[in-house]
XYZ file of N, CA and C in Angstrom:
777
model
N 28.316 129.408 33.829
C 28.859 127.859 34.202
C 30.356 127.944 34.225
N 31.031 127.154 35.010
C 32.426 127.430 35.196
C 33.110 126.988 33.991
N 34.406 127.419 33.732
C 35.084 127.025 32.424
C 35.529 125.550 32.735
N 35.255 124.631 31.830
C 35.415 123.416 31.746
C 36.303 122.918 30.849
N 37.596 122.465 30.704
C 38.292 122.298 29.642
C 38.070 120.792 29.308
N 38.297 120.336 28.234
C 38.022 119.052 27.603
C 38.695 117.882 28.520
N 37.997 116.843 28.752
C 38.277 115.958 29.896
C 39.610 115.074 29.547
N 40.049 114.953 28.322
C 41.128 114.166 27.938
C 42.326 115.126 28.207
N 42.320 116.408 27.815
C 43.321 116.987 27.931
C 43.688 117.596 29.464
N 42.527 117.720 30.237
C 42.812 118.140 31.616
C 43.357 116.911 32.164
N 42.830 115.636 32.104
C 43.492 114.568 32.501
C 44.615 114.552 32.571
N 45.257 114.712 31.166
C 46.725 114.590 30.748
C 47.644 115.591 31.748
N 46.918 117.002 31.767
C 47.742 117.865 32.262
C 47.806 117.726 33.742
N 46.688 117.192 34.466
C 46.449 116.857 35.608
C 47.536 115.828 36.300
N 47.771 114.878 35.458
C 48.619 113.782 35.834
C 50.239 114.359 35.567
N 50.647 115.067 34.557
C 51.918 115.748 34.464
C 52.291 116.650 35.631
N 51.325 117.593 35.833
C 51.858 118.482 36.888
C 51.666 117.932 38.043
N 50.598 116.883 38.516
C 50.582 116.441 39.757
C 51.748 115.541 39.994
N 52.322 114.911 39.128
C 53.484 114.242 39.378
C 54.755 114.700 39.597
N 54.640 116.346 39.367
C 55.764 117.157 39.626
C 55.724 117.723 40.909
N 54.414 118.036 41.327
C 54.330 118.984 42.530
C 53.597 118.367 43.772
N 53.029 117.318 43.389
C 52.005 116.774 44.570
C 52.672 115.628 45.379
N 52.197 115.042 46.348
C 52.586 113.791 47.086
C 51.739 112.510 46.278
N 51.993 111.458 46.997
C 51.603 110.184 46.046
C 49.897 110.261 45.777
N 49.246 110.762 46.545
C 47.808 110.927 46.340
C 47.172 112.167 46.526
N 45.959 112.737 45.924
C 45.413 113.875 46.107
C 44.933 113.907 47.557
N 45.012 115.060 48.169
C 44.364 115.498 49.546
C 45.235 114.779 50.631
N 46.194 114.104 50.506
C 47.043 113.745 51.628
C 47.436 114.964 52.526
N 47.854 114.987 53.709
C 48.130 116.084 54.385
C 49.278 116.863 54.002
N 48.828 118.020 53.716
C 49.789 118.905 52.700
C 50.768 119.521 53.590
N 52.015 119.944 53.093
C 53.187 120.363 53.755
C 52.821 121.672 54.444
N 53.229 121.873 55.513
C 52.872 123.239 56.165
C 53.816 124.126 55.708
N 53.363 125.363 55.449
C 54.153 126.673 55.112
C 55.377 126.678 56.095
N 56.583 127.115 55.612
C 57.670 127.406 56.315
C 57.439 128.821 57.199
N 57.366 128.803 58.528
C 56.969 130.054 59.142
C 57.977 131.396 58.844
N 59.213 130.856 58.299
C 60.151 131.810 57.670
C 59.634 132.411 56.390
N 58.737 131.887 55.951
C 58.287 132.279 54.638
C 56.831 133.221 54.809
N 57.179 134.164 55.645
C 56.073 135.114 55.980
C 56.521 136.534 55.392
N 55.667 137.384 54.574
C 55.978 138.494 53.960
C 55.233 139.470 54.750
N 55.874 140.664 54.811
C 55.059 141.938 55.473
C 55.414 143.075 54.188
N 54.285 143.600 53.930
C 54.221 144.647 52.913
C 54.469 145.998 53.531
N 54.665 147.000 52.851
C 54.914 148.485 53.467
C 53.564 149.042 53.961
N 52.799 148.397 53.948
C 51.393 148.885 54.887
C 51.216 147.855 56.158
N 52.213 147.229 56.426
C 52.204 146.169 57.355
C 51.309 144.967 57.402
N 50.794 144.738 56.152
C 49.979 143.514 55.809
C 50.894 142.492 55.722
N 50.588 141.423 56.445
C 51.290 140.049 56.647
C 50.673 139.004 55.778
N 51.781 138.377 55.010
C 51.161 137.267 54.179
C 52.049 135.862 54.436
N 51.494 134.903 54.300
C 52.062 133.564 54.373
C 52.257 132.826 53.026
N 53.294 132.286 52.843
C 53.574 131.510 51.436
C 52.843 130.213 51.473
N 51.840 129.982 50.713
C 51.138 128.753 50.630
C 51.846 127.908 49.584
N 52.292 126.566 49.899
C 52.794 125.743 49.052
C 51.622 125.448 47.843
N 52.440 125.077 46.671
C 51.662 124.483 45.577
C 51.139 123.041 46.263
N 50.275 122.639 45.621
C 49.800 121.120 45.877
C 48.171 120.661 45.386
N 47.909 119.953 46.002
C 46.501 119.228 45.603
C 45.714 119.098 46.544
N 44.371 118.971 46.480
C 43.304 118.535 47.356
C 42.009 118.178 46.824
N 41.150 117.665 47.342
C 39.804 117.411 47.032
C 38.892 118.509 47.218
N 38.255 119.160 46.558
C 37.400 120.385 46.496
C 35.921 120.105 46.711
N 35.168 120.729 47.658
C 33.795 120.542 47.719
C 33.642 119.340 48.927
N 32.230 118.991 49.094
C 31.890 118.105 50.253
C 30.635 117.420 49.704
N 30.602 116.110 49.931
C 29.598 115.103 49.769
C 28.491 115.224 50.615
N 28.683 116.020 51.670
C 27.856 116.014 52.951
C 27.208 117.462 53.029
N 27.768 118.295 51.936
C 27.353 119.542 52.111
C 26.132 120.012 51.112
N 26.078 121.343 50.638
C 24.962 121.759 49.982
C 25.023 121.310 48.538
N 24.117 121.436 47.640
C 24.151 121.008 46.193
C 25.375 121.672 45.565
N 25.536 122.924 45.774
C 26.556 123.598 44.949
C 27.892 123.260 45.454
N 28.142 122.499 46.457
C 29.434 121.918 46.737
C 29.823 120.748 45.874
N 29.030 120.120 45.269
C 29.096 118.964 44.470
C 29.173 119.411 42.761
N 29.761 118.559 41.992
C 30.510 117.354 42.366
C 31.899 117.685 43.199
N 32.154 116.634 43.959
C 33.481 116.940 44.659
C 34.561 116.443 43.535
N 35.722 117.179 43.651
C 36.842 116.799 42.598
C 38.133 117.454 42.888
N 39.221 116.574 42.182
C 40.412 116.895 42.586
C 40.872 118.034 42.027
N 41.776 118.865 42.619
C 42.353 120.312 42.136
C 43.680 120.343 42.336
N 44.670 120.585 41.751
C 45.965 121.015 41.388
C 46.175 122.492 41.525
N 46.813 123.128 42.337
C 47.363 124.477 42.494
C 48.703 124.435 41.976
N 49.094 124.584 40.820
C 50.541 124.383 40.488
C 51.576 125.307 40.777
N 51.133 126.454 41.579
C 52.270 127.642 41.787
C 52.006 127.971 43.437
N 52.943 128.224 44.129
C 52.642 128.788 45.563
C 52.253 130.134 45.251
N 51.559 130.924 46.165
C 51.353 132.032 46.453
C 51.185 132.527 47.731
N 51.121 133.937 48.048
C 51.129 134.500 49.423
C 49.794 134.882 49.672
N 49.012 134.508 50.738
C 47.882 134.955 51.353
C 47.867 135.656 52.361
N 46.962 136.599 52.688
C 47.176 137.311 53.643
C 46.509 136.473 54.922
N 47.560 136.627 56.060
C 47.245 135.742 57.334
C 45.889 136.425 57.892
N 45.526 137.548 57.678
C 44.385 137.974 58.337
C 43.510 138.700 57.208
N 42.071 138.745 57.463
C 41.337 139.545 56.596
C 41.731 141.151 56.537
N 41.391 141.733 55.282
C 41.789 143.096 55.224
C 41.341 143.965 56.586
N 42.003 144.798 57.036
C 41.437 145.455 58.243
C 40.991 147.072 57.759
N 40.238 147.348 58.558
C 39.845 148.897 58.217
C 40.868 149.786 58.141
N 41.896 149.782 58.948
C 42.983 150.585 58.909
C 43.666 150.668 57.606
N 43.749 149.183 56.966
C 44.436 148.976 55.608
C 43.597 149.367 54.672
N 42.471 149.148 54.738
C 41.518 149.819 53.488
C 41.578 151.300 53.445
N 41.649 151.878 54.663
C 41.552 153.369 54.735
C 42.852 153.895 54.018
N 43.925 153.117 54.593
C 45.475 153.683 53.889
C 45.324 153.562 52.458
N 44.847 152.552 51.778
C 44.728 152.492 50.439
C 43.525 153.304 49.804
N 42.455 153.197 50.245
C 41.128 153.769 49.543
C 40.958 155.261 50.197
N 41.434 155.792 51.125
C 41.346 156.985 51.659
C 39.760 157.239 52.376
N 38.959 156.039 52.636
C 37.841 156.044 53.323
C 37.725 154.648 54.064
N 36.735 154.675 54.953
C 36.426 153.564 55.866
C 34.861 153.470 55.719
N 34.236 152.581 54.685
C 32.942 151.997 54.510
C 32.113 151.136 55.565
N 33.135 150.689 56.570
C 32.927 149.652 57.648
C 31.513 150.054 58.478
N 30.672 149.241 58.836
C 29.622 149.473 59.706
C 30.099 149.548 61.205
N 31.001 148.430 61.529
C 31.620 148.398 62.839
C 33.091 148.989 62.923
N 32.841 150.181 63.136
C 34.305 151.019 63.001
C 35.169 150.772 64.031
N 36.183 150.308 63.725
C 37.423 149.957 64.425
C 38.521 149.599 63.465
N 39.727 150.303 63.721
C 40.893 149.962 62.754
C 41.323 148.673 62.612
N 41.183 147.847 63.815
C 41.597 146.497 63.661
C 40.648 145.315 63.469
N 39.284 145.969 63.134
C 38.200 145.003 62.785
C 38.465 144.750 61.042
N 37.941 143.707 60.647
C 37.939 143.669 59.118
C 37.021 144.770 58.589
N 37.552 145.001 57.255
C 36.690 146.079 56.726
C 35.534 145.073 56.218
N 34.370 145.821 56.083
C 33.191 145.158 55.629
C 32.126 146.301 54.719
N 31.346 145.691 54.339
C 30.258 146.738 53.681
C 31.124 146.998 52.236
N 31.847 146.201 51.847
C 32.746 146.386 50.602
C 32.053 145.354 49.453
N 31.829 145.641 48.186
C 31.463 144.900 47.031
C 32.475 144.247 46.481
N 32.269 143.314 45.542
C 32.982 142.670 44.756
C 33.981 143.703 43.881
N 33.313 144.607 43.296
C 34.020 145.615 42.565
C 34.786 146.608 43.510
N 34.424 146.861 44.543
C 35.198 147.669 45.489
C 36.474 146.956 45.864
N 36.375 145.637 46.116
C 37.570 144.828 46.198
C 38.547 144.837 45.041
N 38.007 144.826 43.910
C 38.704 144.750 42.647
C 39.572 146.100 42.769
N 38.990 147.209 43.044
C 39.664 148.619 43.001
C 40.602 148.741 44.200
N 40.342 147.975 45.217
C 41.267 148.029 46.341
C 42.833 147.091 46.004
N 42.407 146.268 45.459
C 43.787 145.418 44.811
C 44.410 146.238 43.766
N 43.805 146.912 42.778
C 44.512 147.551 41.879
C 45.140 148.934 42.493
N 44.672 149.567 43.175
C 45.323 150.522 44.017
C 46.603 150.069 45.053
N 46.184 148.940 45.901
C 47.325 148.400 46.632
C 48.468 147.902 45.753
N 48.261 147.391 44.582
C 49.309 147.122 43.483
C 50.251 148.301 43.245
N 49.653 149.297 42.970
C 50.078 150.562 42.338
C 51.069 151.125 43.535
N 50.491 150.971 44.866
C 51.032 151.507 45.915
C 52.100 150.948 46.295
N 52.161 149.523 46.396
C 53.148 148.646 46.968
C 54.026 148.115 45.786
N 53.874 148.348 44.491
C 54.644 147.851 43.474
C 54.828 146.453 43.340
N 53.573 145.895 43.626
C 53.482 144.274 43.571
C 52.313 143.841 42.912
N 51.932 142.942 42.654
C 50.405 142.401 42.045
C 49.771 141.744 43.192
N 48.639 142.402 43.474
C 47.444 142.001 44.578
C 46.328 141.661 43.618
N 45.698 140.604 44.339
C 44.271 140.143 43.752
C 43.614 139.320 44.697
N 42.023 139.151 44.466
C 41.518 138.260 45.254
C 42.066 136.833 45.149
N 41.904 135.875 45.775
C 42.189 134.571 45.723
C 41.056 133.913 44.668
N 41.573 132.890 43.882
C 40.551 132.198 43.385
C 39.692 131.242 44.397
N 38.475 130.924 44.097
C 37.864 129.991 44.952
C 38.631 128.797 45.266
N 39.447 128.302 44.507
C 40.244 126.980 44.889
C 41.460 127.226 45.829
N 42.096 128.348 45.437
C 42.980 128.726 46.334
C 42.616 129.100 47.860
N 41.339 129.688 47.964
C 40.706 129.998 49.307
C 40.476 128.611 49.827
N 39.893 127.905 49.106
C 39.536 126.402 50.095
C 40.790 125.721 50.454
N 41.646 125.575 49.349
C 42.904 124.863 49.583
C 43.471 125.497 50.958
N 43.808 126.950 51.027
C 44.461 127.537 52.064
C 43.576 127.487 53.247
N 42.377 127.297 53.153
C 41.405 127.235 54.407
C 41.549 125.808 55.108
N 41.454 124.781 54.190
C 41.737 123.387 54.522
C 43.049 123.122 55.071
N 44.069 123.727 54.647
C 45.458 123.712 55.084
C 45.667 122.055 55.350
N 45.492 121.258 54.556
C 45.491 119.671 54.547
C 44.636 119.053 55.533
N 43.700 119.532 55.762
C 42.561 118.842 56.619
C 41.612 118.440 55.768
N 40.923 117.458 56.014
C 39.657 116.803 55.241
C 38.281 116.766 55.843
N 38.435 117.536 57.183
C 37.079 117.489 57.830
C 36.253 118.675 57.342
N 35.072 118.340 57.784
C 33.979 119.686 57.446
C 34.547 120.848 57.931
N 35.267 121.086 59.110
C 35.849 122.409 59.353
C 37.074 122.191 59.444
N 38.042 123.348 59.487
C 39.597 123.013 59.546
C 39.914 122.551 60.874
N 39.166 122.688 61.691
C 39.462 122.166 63.299
C 38.657 120.775 63.702
N 37.917 120.503 62.917
C 37.217 119.164 63.200
C 36.022 118.969 62.497
N 34.973 118.243 63.224
C 33.586 117.847 62.390
C 32.418 118.756 62.753
N 32.682 119.488 63.958
C 31.648 120.375 64.491
C 32.040 121.833 64.740
N 31.172 122.738 64.792
C 31.655 124.170 64.862
C 32.241 124.471 66.276
N 33.179 125.074 66.315
C 33.741 125.388 67.654
C 34.112 126.954 67.578
N 33.683 127.563 68.944
C 33.995 129.006 69.018
C 35.330 129.288 69.232
N 36.001 128.337 69.591
C 37.636 128.695 69.612
C 38.450 129.034 68.488
N 37.606 128.844 67.346
C 38.457 129.130 65.902
C 37.508 130.205 65.149
N 36.464 130.482 65.433
C 35.617 131.405 64.533
C 34.552 132.195 65.327
N 34.316 133.331 64.829
C 33.125 134.343 65.188
C 31.885 134.060 64.311
N 31.017 133.362 64.949
C 29.662 133.107 64.155
C 28.554 133.647 65.073
N 27.302 133.379 64.799
C 26.058 133.883 65.180
C 26.265 133.540 66.872
N 26.571 132.474 67.269
C 26.431 131.999 68.714
C 27.356 132.589 69.597
N 28.455 133.407 69.079
C 29.390 133.841 70.059
C 29.745 135.098 69.573
N 29.157 135.916 68.812
C 30.024 137.042 68.078
C 29.302 138.348 68.580
N 28.103 137.954 69.479
C 27.396 139.250 70.025
C 26.913 140.307 68.885
N 26.597 139.694 67.700
C 26.025 140.667 66.837
C 26.992 141.778 66.211
N 28.326 141.237 66.073
C 29.323 142.314 65.477
C 30.546 141.341 64.875
N 31.179 141.904 63.756
C 32.509 141.455 63.377
C 33.565 142.058 64.428
N 34.654 141.228 64.868
C 35.758 141.429 65.778
C 36.931 141.550 65.159
N 38.002 142.000 65.887
C 39.410 142.343 65.830
C 39.898 140.783 65.046
N 40.518 141.262 63.916
C 41.147 140.092 63.296
C 42.313 139.262 63.955
N 42.286 138.035 63.851
C 43.362 137.231 64.515
C 42.798 136.812 66.176
N 41.448 137.097 66.590
C 41.148 137.006 67.544
C 40.872 135.299 68.240
N 40.907 134.488 67.396
C 40.355 133.193 67.401
C 41.668 132.398 66.983
N 41.817 131.067 67.133
C 42.914 130.039 67.038
C 42.945 130.211 65.276
N 44.333 129.893 64.906
C 44.388 130.073 63.328
C 44.224 128.521 62.981
N 44.264 128.214 61.641
C 44.100 126.984 61.010
C 45.510 126.499 61.233
N 45.964 125.356 60.692
C 47.227 124.482 60.528
C 48.387 125.502 59.856
N 47.965 126.264 58.789
C 48.915 127.009 58.477
C 49.051 128.259 58.812
N 48.492 128.766 60.025
C 48.656 130.249 60.603
C 47.942 131.187 59.973
N 46.803 130.835 59.258
C 45.667 131.636 58.800
C 44.498 131.966 59.809
N 44.171 133.223 59.906
C 43.266 133.362 60.882
C 41.781 133.789 60.149
N 40.804 133.378 60.990
C 39.406 133.975 60.404
C 39.065 133.255 59.038
N 39.722 132.234 58.838
C 39.262 131.645 57.512
C 37.657 131.189 57.688
N 37.231 130.925 58.901
C 35.960 130.447 59.275
C 35.453 131.762 60.126
N 34.397 132.217 59.727
C 33.833 133.198 60.577
C 34.149 134.715 60.384
N 33.856 135.574 61.154
C 34.087 137.169 61.218
C 33.183 137.794 60.124
N 34.115 137.770 58.858
C 33.306 138.227 57.620
C 33.444 137.316 56.447
N 32.347 137.255 55.773
C 32.640 136.318 54.432
C 33.725 137.318 53.631
N 34.379 136.481 52.497
C 35.632 136.933 51.969
C 35.240 136.650 50.550
N 35.291 137.792 49.668
C 35.009 137.727 48.265
C 36.185 136.783 47.614
N 36.034 135.959 46.825
C 36.897 135.223 45.810
C 36.974 135.955 44.340
N 37.894 135.606 43.360
C 37.848 136.022 42.067
C 36.697 135.409 41.051
N 36.487 134.236 41.533
C 35.543 133.666 40.399
C 33.981 134.021 40.422
N 33.432 133.762 39.270
C 32.035 133.886 39.031
C 31.419 132.555 39.918
N 30.354 132.786 40.239
C 29.598 131.796 41.062
C 28.920 130.846 40.191
N 29.253 129.285 40.014
C 28.515 128.686 39.202
C 28.700 127.211 39.719
N 28.248 126.400 38.841
C 28.171 124.943 39.186
C 29.900 124.445 39.120
N 30.333 123.575 39.811
C 31.627 122.838 39.873
C 31.617 122.173 38.609
N 32.848 121.913 38.017
C 33.206 120.971 36.865
C 33.064 119.476 37.294
N 32.912 118.438 36.583
C 32.837 117.166 37.025
C 34.315 116.728 36.779
N 35.267 117.135 36.111
C 36.561 116.622 35.758
C 37.493 117.136 37.062
N 38.550 116.357 37.006
C 39.696 117.159 37.769
C 40.215 118.669 37.032
N 40.721 119.260 37.917
C 41.281 120.834 37.399
C 42.750 121.111 37.812
N 43.133 121.934 36.964
C 44.460 122.510 37.240
C 44.312 123.983 37.342
N 44.456 124.776 38.417
C 44.534 126.169 38.567
C 43.239 126.779 38.114
N 41.962 126.279 38.332
C 40.771 126.451 38.095
C 40.541 127.953 38.508
N 39.675 128.664 37.301
C 39.071 130.040 37.711
C 37.829 130.108 36.793
N 36.787 130.445 37.477
C 35.566 130.578 36.752
C 35.034 131.858 36.368
N 35.430 132.179 35.002
C 35.551 133.569 34.572
C 34.371 133.679 33.433
N 33.137 133.050 33.954
C 31.957 133.042 32.739
C 31.392 134.459 32.318
N 31.856 135.507 33.191
C 31.394 136.745 32.730
C 30.006 137.168 33.571
N 29.585 136.390 34.367
C 28.284 136.708 34.875
C 28.353 137.684 35.949
N 27.320 138.208 36.707
C 27.740 139.381 37.865
C 27.957 138.640 39.171
N 27.408 137.542 39.093
C 27.713 136.771 40.440
C 29.072 136.247 40.749
N 29.525 136.501 42.143
C 30.903 136.244 42.279
C 30.853 135.380 43.800
N 31.710 134.575 43.950
C 31.793 133.556 45.147
C 32.447 134.499 46.385
N 31.669 134.197 47.622
C 31.810 134.565 48.596
C 32.408 133.419 49.696
N 33.226 133.259 50.774
C 33.627 132.095 51.232
C 33.667 132.521 52.888
N 33.574 131.348 53.672
C 34.064 131.348 55.014
C 33.081 131.687 56.086
N 31.858 132.122 55.899
C 30.982 132.324 56.855
C 31.114 133.810 57.744
N 30.340 133.952 58.395
C 30.309 135.441 59.001
C 29.966 135.345 60.578
N 30.152 136.452 61.069
C 29.453 136.720 62.571
C 28.146 136.859 62.653
N 27.240 136.736 61.459
C 25.848 136.977 61.469
C 25.324 135.635 61.310
N 25.785 134.816 60.936
C 25.272 133.382 60.330
C 25.605 132.400 61.273
N 24.859 131.313 61.255
C 25.087 130.061 62.038
C 26.490 129.572 61.911
N 27.203 128.705 62.598
C 28.441 128.337 62.689
C 28.612 127.008 61.255
N 27.603 126.520 60.841
C 27.354 125.748 59.830
C 28.090 126.397 58.609
N 27.710 127.623 58.536
C 28.292 128.343 57.104
C 29.762 128.442 57.083
N 30.564 128.381 58.247
C 32.053 128.276 58.271
C 32.593 127.071 58.030
N 32.154 126.140 57.643
C 32.616 124.827 56.729
C 33.581 125.324 55.768
N 34.551 124.480 55.582
C 35.523 124.723 54.603
C 35.066 124.679 53.299
N 34.110 123.824 52.975
C 33.518 123.799 51.605
C 32.275 124.674 51.212
N 31.713 125.322 52.378
C 30.610 126.097 52.275
C 30.858 127.368 51.063
N 29.927 127.640 50.137
C 30.044 128.610 49.295
C 28.963 129.455 49.080
N 28.850 130.301 48.745
C 27.638 131.151 48.307
C 28.149 132.366 46.929
N 27.207 132.816 46.672
C 27.217 133.898 45.389
C 26.318 135.133 45.680
N 27.178 136.078 45.231
C 26.518 137.444 45.323
C 26.827 138.411 44.154
N 25.750 139.346 43.921
C 26.030 140.272 42.794
C 27.350 141.187 43.050
N 27.875 141.676 41.875
C 29.402 142.160 42.129
C 29.144 143.430 42.826
N 27.937 144.177 42.848
C 27.947 145.373 43.502
C 27.171 145.429 45.025
N 27.081 144.100 45.428
C 26.223 143.877 46.727
C 27.625 144.205 47.856
N 26.703 145.057 48.779
C 27.568 145.390 50.040
C 26.689 145.053 51.186
N 27.061 144.856 52.422
C 26.654 144.646 53.592
C 27.721 144.428 54.598
N 27.312 144.429 55.943
C 28.237 144.680 56.954
C 28.583 143.228 57.551
N 28.665 142.092 56.676
C 29.179 140.870 56.787
C 29.911 140.327 55.645
N 30.300 141.256 54.706
C 31.336 140.846 53.729
C 32.437 141.593 53.603
N 33.558 141.018 53.588
C 34.817 141.795 53.494
C 35.964 140.852 52.429
N 37.095 140.925 52.710
C 38.047 140.339 51.678
C 39.483 139.842 52.416
N 39.951 138.985 51.807
C 41.356 138.806 52.140
C 42.176 138.690 50.779
N 43.389 139.177 50.614
C 44.064 139.369 49.371
C 45.151 138.549 49.156
N 45.451 138.087 47.981
C 46.793 137.338 47.534
C 47.731 138.358 47.039
N 49.072 138.181 47.417
C 50.251 138.934 46.747
C 50.975 137.916 45.917
N 50.978 138.113 44.552
C 51.594 137.309 43.803
C 53.121 137.031 43.945
N 53.510 135.911 44.005
C 54.974 135.441 44.448
C 55.854 135.935 43.067
């Protein structure tokens, strides 16, 4: 089960932090990142500075595991990869390329959550900065980019924004080949699923500040849909859970560089 702080304490913290960093009400249109606040590391990986803020997490119209819908505050800004980690970047850090669809500019796939942890560890050592997987809340907040619709582009799937079963021709594609979300992040829907840091479990019923489910289970969250599945899985709130050693040719990652 996700970590659930006492409701009185979390409510008080939520009110204090929210007043300091957020607009008048949760899930108002979030401020766009400044295009100048883009960072490129020594491997050529690009990151966008995502502002702190608040949003409504989950969907009343979605699957059972997307409920209860709840308010979330992310109290600190963070840098998130503009693209999914590519095979060339994985090769440069790990010395191998496990991907099924070999191409240096396509996302790496066929990597487990454990593999992703090792990648973040080695990348941190290589670049003298701390890298990690995004929390599930960070991922959805960045994916939505201030939007409230089922997809970050609207109410229905669009092949202009994502690679899914209907338009992928049975393969992952070069990163950044579709339109970005409002914050300039590509492939947040489709192409490959992306591992998150959290264990997979039920949502809390109370408001949350910087949530992270670390209940110790071997199941971890993946997000974003993929080339293999129907477009419905590219919805911003859609979520799934897989064992930490699960590998397949539709699961990859995107990483956070801590500010």
